Amino acid sequence: MSADVANHLSEHRITRIVADDDAMHVSERNHLAQCDSCRKAVSALENDLERLRRQAVKATPAPERHFVLPAARSERHRLSRRRWRWAAAGSVLSAALLAIVLWVGDNNRLPGISPTTLPVAAVEDPAMIKAQALAVNALPPAYLALSESLDGGYDRGFIDFLIPPLDDDSMS
Amino acid sequence: MAATSSPPPHDRDTDVSQLATAARDGNRFAFQQLVTILEPKIFRMIFYRTRSREDAEDICQDVFLKAFRSLKKLQQPERFESWLYRIAVNRVKDYHRRQKFRSLFSVLNDNDNEEDAQAEPPGERNGEPIDAIVRKEFWQKVQTMLGQLSKMEQEVFLLRFLDELGIKEIAEVLHKSESTVKTHLYRALGKFKNDTAFRAFIKEAQP
Ligand SMILES: [Zn+2]
């Protein structure tokens, strides 16, 4: 071919054309159509990149585990609601017990006895302590959701606490 | 290994967009179909950056789970694939942060492992399947080539030439302007172009 050697595409232009086909000007397209040397330079680079891509695919093992959808939302919610019902029942029960104990204590108080001693005794009641522990330990829904996720391990959570993970939602 | 056959790009993109719309509207089967279509690509994309099958499997699970749980927020289903890549890129960054964090506390362990590796009889390593040796050598060479690139150059190079994303998609995935992506891409490709040793290696490795 007899394209003008002085007008050969620069290395820089060849790189741009291979990186982004849209970056090619009409004059460059015309030059490539005529010039063997530049066409070879472009296709050599393209071929090496294609070889790299194919070899990368070849050098990648097949996954042994595949993604499986978690249980249906309605089922999870039903379980979650049940847990919440128990937690709520625990809280109501403990509040009622506390109210009864305070009321009884108030009515049975003998003259001259400090009013603080009876509630303390009531709080030391094992049933009361258990009911309060249930109420205090009930996790809010956000924590329940976290415990159902795959990445709820202590180690990872601890690291994420120290270095917060990146946000994925900005482009959704 | 031959590249797997796939439907023409336009049809595939339309499928993904329609399935993403259906999945967002609560169709679980549509989401499972999206997984079937995109999981191999996303898994490979993650493996290219972690070089560990098990870690890539974990991260891949994590990416699809995150996508599934955030589907309601997806306003443009036609960008589902870019969004998935974005989640994957971020999860891989998290993974490397964690690796770096752990490495700070495992210097002694590493020394032990190095000693173990040195103590390993040569016969054991010679017994490694040829395929595994070839793969390992390939990724070592890739790593050396990528080592000349900045982090951003590496990312755009991998997304463009190994993951086969367009410049517009890469810009979406990385949350950068197209011109920024191009600048890094041209630099990265220039370095690849001038790495004659690596280019000779990939020519030899595959007829
Ligand atoms: Zn020329």
XYZ file of C-alpha atoms and ligand atoms in Angstrom:
380
model
C 0.000 0.000 0.000
C 1.201 3.516 -0.673
C 0.027 5.611 2.257
C 2.181 8.578 3.161
C 4.745 7.446 5.744
C 4.873 10.933 7.261
C 1.172 10.575 8.094
C 1.411 7.232 9.866
C -0.655 7.086 13.010
C 1.361 7.856 16.113
C 1.770 5.216 18.836
C -0.455 7.368 20.985
C -3.227 7.425 18.367
C -2.993 3.666 17.886
C -3.411 3.180 21.620
C -6.466 5.451 21.660
C -8.078 3.723 18.707
C -7.661 0.303 20.332
C -8.926 1.535 23.704
C -11.925 3.291 22.264
C -13.154 2.671 18.747
C -15.304 5.804 18.945
C -12.153 7.888 19.349
C -11.169 7.259 15.713
C -11.358 10.266 13.370
C -12.517 9.885 9.777
C -9.017 10.730 8.538
C -7.564 7.963 10.711
C -10.139 5.509 9.445
C -9.200 6.405 5.900
C -5.514 6.059 6.697
C -6.041 2.641 8.246
C -7.957 1.535 5.183
C -4.907 2.323 3.065
C -1.948 1.644 5.347
C -0.870 -1.944 6.013
C 1.701 -0.909 8.570
C -0.711 0.996 10.817
C -3.430 -1.603 10.364
C -0.976 -4.284 11.490
C 0.014 -2.234 14.525
C -3.641 -1.831 15.531
C -4.560 -5.465 14.982
C -1.397 -6.720 16.755
C -2.420 -4.818 19.871
C -6.054 -5.899 19.579
C -5.022 -9.534 19.102
C -2.760 -9.488 22.152
C -5.565 -8.061 24.268
C -7.944 -10.715 22.970
C -5.351 -13.419 23.761
C -5.009 -12.006 27.258
C -8.782 -12.053 27.749
C -9.137 -15.632 26.485
C -6.259 -16.846 28.626
C -7.727 -15.131 31.681
C -11.015 -16.975 31.101
C -9.079 -20.217 30.658
C -7.037 -19.624 33.810
C -10.158 -19.067 35.924
C -11.597 -22.091 37.735
C -15.317 -22.769 37.578
C -17.164 -21.845 40.778
C -18.177 -24.798 42.910
C -20.871 -22.856 44.754
C -23.634 -20.945 43.037
C -25.874 -18.214 44.358
C -29.162 -19.377 45.828
C -31.896 -16.929 46.732
C -32.609 -16.615 50.454
C -35.955 -17.833 51.805
C -39.015 -15.923 50.592
C -39.583 -12.591 52.320
C -43.035 -13.459 53.612
C -41.662 -16.544 55.387
C -38.815 -14.554 56.941
C -41.197 -11.856 58.023
C -43.524 -14.397 59.606
C -40.585 -15.775 61.638
C -39.432 -12.291 62.472
C -42.943 -11.249 63.541
C -43.170 -14.326 65.791
C -39.893 -13.395 67.470
C -41.168 -9.886 67.987
C -44.430 -11.077 69.441
C -42.485 -13.050 72.055
C -40.231 -10.080 72.819
C -43.233 -7.760 73.128
C -45.033 -10.256 75.375
C -41.895 -10.434 77.543
C -41.761 -6.648 77.864
C -45.461 -6.357 78.736
C -45.156 -9.169 81.279
C -42.128 -7.584 82.939
C -43.813 -4.170 83.059
C -46.959 -5.717 84.570
C -44.934 -7.644 87.153
C -43.014 -4.533 88.090
C -46.263 -2.554 88.453
C -47.823 -5.292 90.625
C -44.743 -5.543 92.826
C -44.588 -1.776 93.277
C -48.329 -1.591 94.003
C -48.202 -4.465 96.512
C -45.101 -2.999 98.082
C -46.749 0.391 98.360
C -49.882 -1.054 100.029
C -48.060 -3.376 102.442
C -45.579 -0.781 103.548
C -45.354 -0.565 107.296
C -44.878 2.764 108.959
C -41.192 3.583 109.444
C -39.862 1.143 106.764
C -38.012 2.730 103.889
C -39.995 2.444 100.599
C -36.831 1.577 98.602
C -36.348 -1.861 100.168
C -39.402 -3.519 98.592
C -38.718 -2.735 94.909
C -35.114 -3.905 95.380
C -36.419 -7.192 96.759
C -38.847 -7.444 93.836
C -36.044 -6.878 91.307
C -34.100 -9.694 92.922
C -37.010 -12.102 92.268
C -35.609 -14.715 89.767
C -38.780 -14.638 87.613
C -38.572 -10.855 87.462
C -34.883 -10.894 86.533
C -35.591 -13.429 83.772
C -38.485 -11.376 82.374
C -36.370 -8.219 82.379
C -33.434 -9.994 80.764
C -35.763 -11.183 77.979
C -37.007 -7.662 77.398
C -33.531 -6.093 77.497
C -31.976 -8.718 75.222
C -34.649 -8.570 72.513
C -32.873 -7.379 69.378
C -34.321 -4.666 67.149
C -35.244 -5.743 63.571
C -32.073 -4.253 62.058
C -29.975 -6.655 64.117
C -32.195 -9.590 63.250
C -31.759 -8.758 59.569
C -27.998 -8.590 60.025
C -27.848 -11.955 61.720
C -29.629 -13.502 58.753
C -27.076 -12.161 56.259
C -24.073 -14.134 55.079
C -21.545 -11.643 56.340
C -22.540 -11.403 59.961
C -19.292 -12.940 61.250
C -17.585 -11.229 64.124
C -14.274 -10.830 62.396
C -15.655 -9.033 59.341
C -18.076 -6.948 61.367
C -15.256 -5.831 63.608
C -13.155 -4.767 60.651
C -16.105 -2.988 59.041
C -16.634 -1.158 62.304
C -13.055 0.080 62.181
C -13.037 0.809 58.433
C -16.575 1.399 57.117
C -17.351 -0.427 53.841
C -18.053 1.387 50.591
C -21.486 2.485 49.498
C -22.928 0.691 46.436
C -26.217 2.474 46.210
C -25.178 5.789 44.805
C -25.909 4.759 41.205
C -29.062 2.720 41.696
C -10.917 -23.033 26.993
C -13.226 -21.574 24.391
C -15.298 -18.560 25.266
C -18.878 -19.542 26.037
C -21.393 -18.672 23.338
C -23.867 -15.946 24.237
C -26.804 -14.315 22.466
C -26.205 -11.146 20.414
C -25.387 -8.174 22.704
C -28.566 -6.240 22.008
C -30.902 -9.159 22.817
C -28.918 -9.975 25.928
C -29.020 -6.376 27.173
C -32.768 -6.246 26.566
C -33.208 -9.531 28.433
C -31.204 -8.267 31.386
C -33.146 -5.011 31.482
C -36.537 -6.764 31.295
C -35.550 -9.353 33.868
C -34.244 -6.620 36.173
C -37.577 -4.786 35.881
C -39.491 -7.973 36.692
C -37.142 -8.805 39.564
C -37.517 -5.320 41.017
C -41.290 -5.796 40.879
C -40.956 -8.880 43.070
C -40.482 -11.689 40.548
C -37.990 -14.033 42.224
C -37.746 -16.276 39.184
C -36.621 -13.283 37.094
C -33.858 -12.580 39.604
C -32.753 -16.212 39.507
C -32.553 -15.916 35.703
C -30.409 -12.791 36.070
C -28.120 -14.813 38.313
C -27.884 -17.568 35.703
C -26.952 -15.036 33.011
C -24.569 -12.853 34.986
C -23.018 -15.060 37.669
C -20.267 -16.513 35.424
C -19.140 -13.014 34.375
C -19.299 -11.573 37.875
C -17.484 -14.585 39.321
C -14.681 -14.254 36.757
C -14.495 -10.503 37.327
C -14.021 -11.120 41.060
C -11.563 -13.969 40.532
C -9.385 -11.737 38.303
C -9.003 -9.441 41.297
C -8.717 -11.976 44.133
C -7.142 -15.012 42.421
C -8.875 -17.233 44.952
C -11.805 -19.414 43.934
C -13.256 -19.627 47.431
C -12.980 -15.913 48.094
C -14.454 -15.178 44.662
C -17.374 -17.495 45.471
C -17.980 -15.752 48.797
C -17.831 -12.277 47.275
C -20.018 -13.341 44.354
C -22.678 -14.595 46.796
C -22.400 -11.348 48.672
C -22.806 -9.266 45.488
C -25.987 -11.045 44.383
C -27.414 -11.002 47.900
C -26.761 -7.280 48.172
C -28.335 -6.736 44.735
C -31.367 -8.834 45.676
C -31.923 -6.955 48.913
C -31.492 -3.559 47.275
C -33.608 -4.269 44.177
C -36.379 -1.922 45.280
C -33.928 0.985 45.081
C -33.071 0.248 41.445
C -34.504 3.126 39.450
C -32.994 2.267 36.060
C -33.246 -1.468 35.370
C -31.344 -1.005 32.095
C -28.319 -0.214 34.241
C -28.657 -3.336 36.349
C -25.466 -4.901 35.016
C -23.381 -1.767 35.642
C -24.871 -1.593 39.109
C -23.912 -5.226 39.758
C -20.351 -4.514 38.621
C -20.280 -1.500 40.883
C -21.292 -3.620 43.861
C -18.669 -6.188 42.862
C -15.909 -3.576 42.485
C -16.737 -2.215 45.937
C -16.891 -5.663 47.509
C -13.484 -6.475 46.006
C -12.105 -3.221 47.434
C -13.535 -4.200 50.833
C -11.880 -7.595 50.465
C -8.476 -6.037 49.770
C -8.915 -3.627 52.691
C -9.586 -6.569 54.953
C -6.639 -8.511 53.556
C -4.403 -5.516 54.202
C -5.837 -5.116 57.700
C -5.279 -8.794 58.496
C -1.778 -8.725 57.087
C -0.871 -6.027 59.626
C -1.525 -8.570 62.373
C -0.193 -11.689 60.750
C 3.434 -10.890 60.040
C 4.558 -13.686 62.351
C 2.125 -16.113 60.766
C 3.380 -15.220 57.322
C 6.949 -15.870 58.398
C 5.859 -19.281 59.660
C 4.129 -20.002 56.369
C 7.196 -18.973 54.408
C 9.281 -21.348 56.462
C 6.722 -24.086 55.826
C 6.792 -23.395 52.104
C 10.561 -23.580 52.082
C 10.470 -26.791 54.073
C 8.074 -28.380 51.582
C 9.835 -31.131 49.682
C 10.342 -30.247 46.026
C 8.505 -33.407 44.986
C 5.255 -31.990 46.392
C 5.379 -28.956 44.210
C 6.511 -30.987 41.231
C 3.432 -33.107 41.787
C 1.185 -30.080 41.155
C -0.959 -30.601 38.051
C 0.428 -28.947 34.928
C -2.766 -26.919 34.542
C -2.353 -25.404 37.999
C 1.285 -24.504 37.301
C 0.366 -22.892 33.999
C -2.458 -20.941 35.630
C -0.237 -19.803 38.465
C 2.473 -18.663 36.061
C -0.095 -16.845 33.942
C -1.485 -14.897 36.908
C 2.015 -14.128 38.178
C 2.880 -12.602 34.799
C -0.403 -10.699 34.720
C 0.345 -9.395 38.195
C 3.799 -8.222 37.134
C 2.309 -6.421 34.140
C -0.450 -4.848 36.246
C 2.153 -3.862 38.841
C 3.377 -1.156 36.465
C -0.089 0.417 36.445
C -1.655 2.655 39.073
C -4.700 1.253 40.933
C -7.105 3.190 38.737
C -5.267 2.189 35.558
C -5.442 -1.451 36.646
C -9.167 -1.211 37.307
C -10.074 0.425 34.000
C -7.756 -1.917 32.098
C -9.370 -5.002 33.662
C -12.906 -3.679 33.212
C -12.285 -2.751 29.586
C -10.235 -5.665 28.257
C -10.937 -8.610 30.568
C -14.496 -7.856 31.644
C -15.320 -6.318 28.240
C -17.210 -3.279 29.487
C -17.600 -0.171 27.362
C -16.171 3.169 28.436
C -19.593 4.520 29.386
C -20.282 1.455 31.555
C -16.861 1.729 33.203
C -17.589 5.363 34.008
C -20.876 4.276 35.641
C -19.250 1.446 37.557
C -16.407 3.584 38.901
C -18.469 6.730 39.300
C -15.980 8.708 37.226
C -16.394 10.840 34.127
C -15.841 9.190 30.747
C -12.879 11.469 30.089
C -11.242 10.397 33.359
C -11.776 6.748 32.428
C -10.269 7.354 28.989
C -7.225 9.111 30.403
C -6.465 6.164 32.698
C -7.297 3.652 29.995
C -4.935 5.225 27.429
C -2.122 5.275 29.979
C -2.769 1.677 31.003
C -2.921 0.468 27.429
C 0.247 2.387 26.576
C 2.065 0.504 29.350
C 0.641 -2.811 28.178
C 1.664 -1.991 24.618
C 5.255 -1.298 25.647
C 5.536 -4.421 27.817
C 7.020 -6.539 25.050
C 8.034 -9.348 27.430
C 4.458 -9.815 28.625
C 3.065 -9.604 25.121
C 5.578 -12.229 23.979
C 4.536 -14.433 26.916
C 0.818 -14.359 26.043
C 1.647 -15.028 22.375
C 3.676 -18.106 23.338
C 1.159 -19.321 25.876
C -1.602 -19.522 23.295
C -1.130 -20.444 19.654
Zn 0.231 4.222 8.429
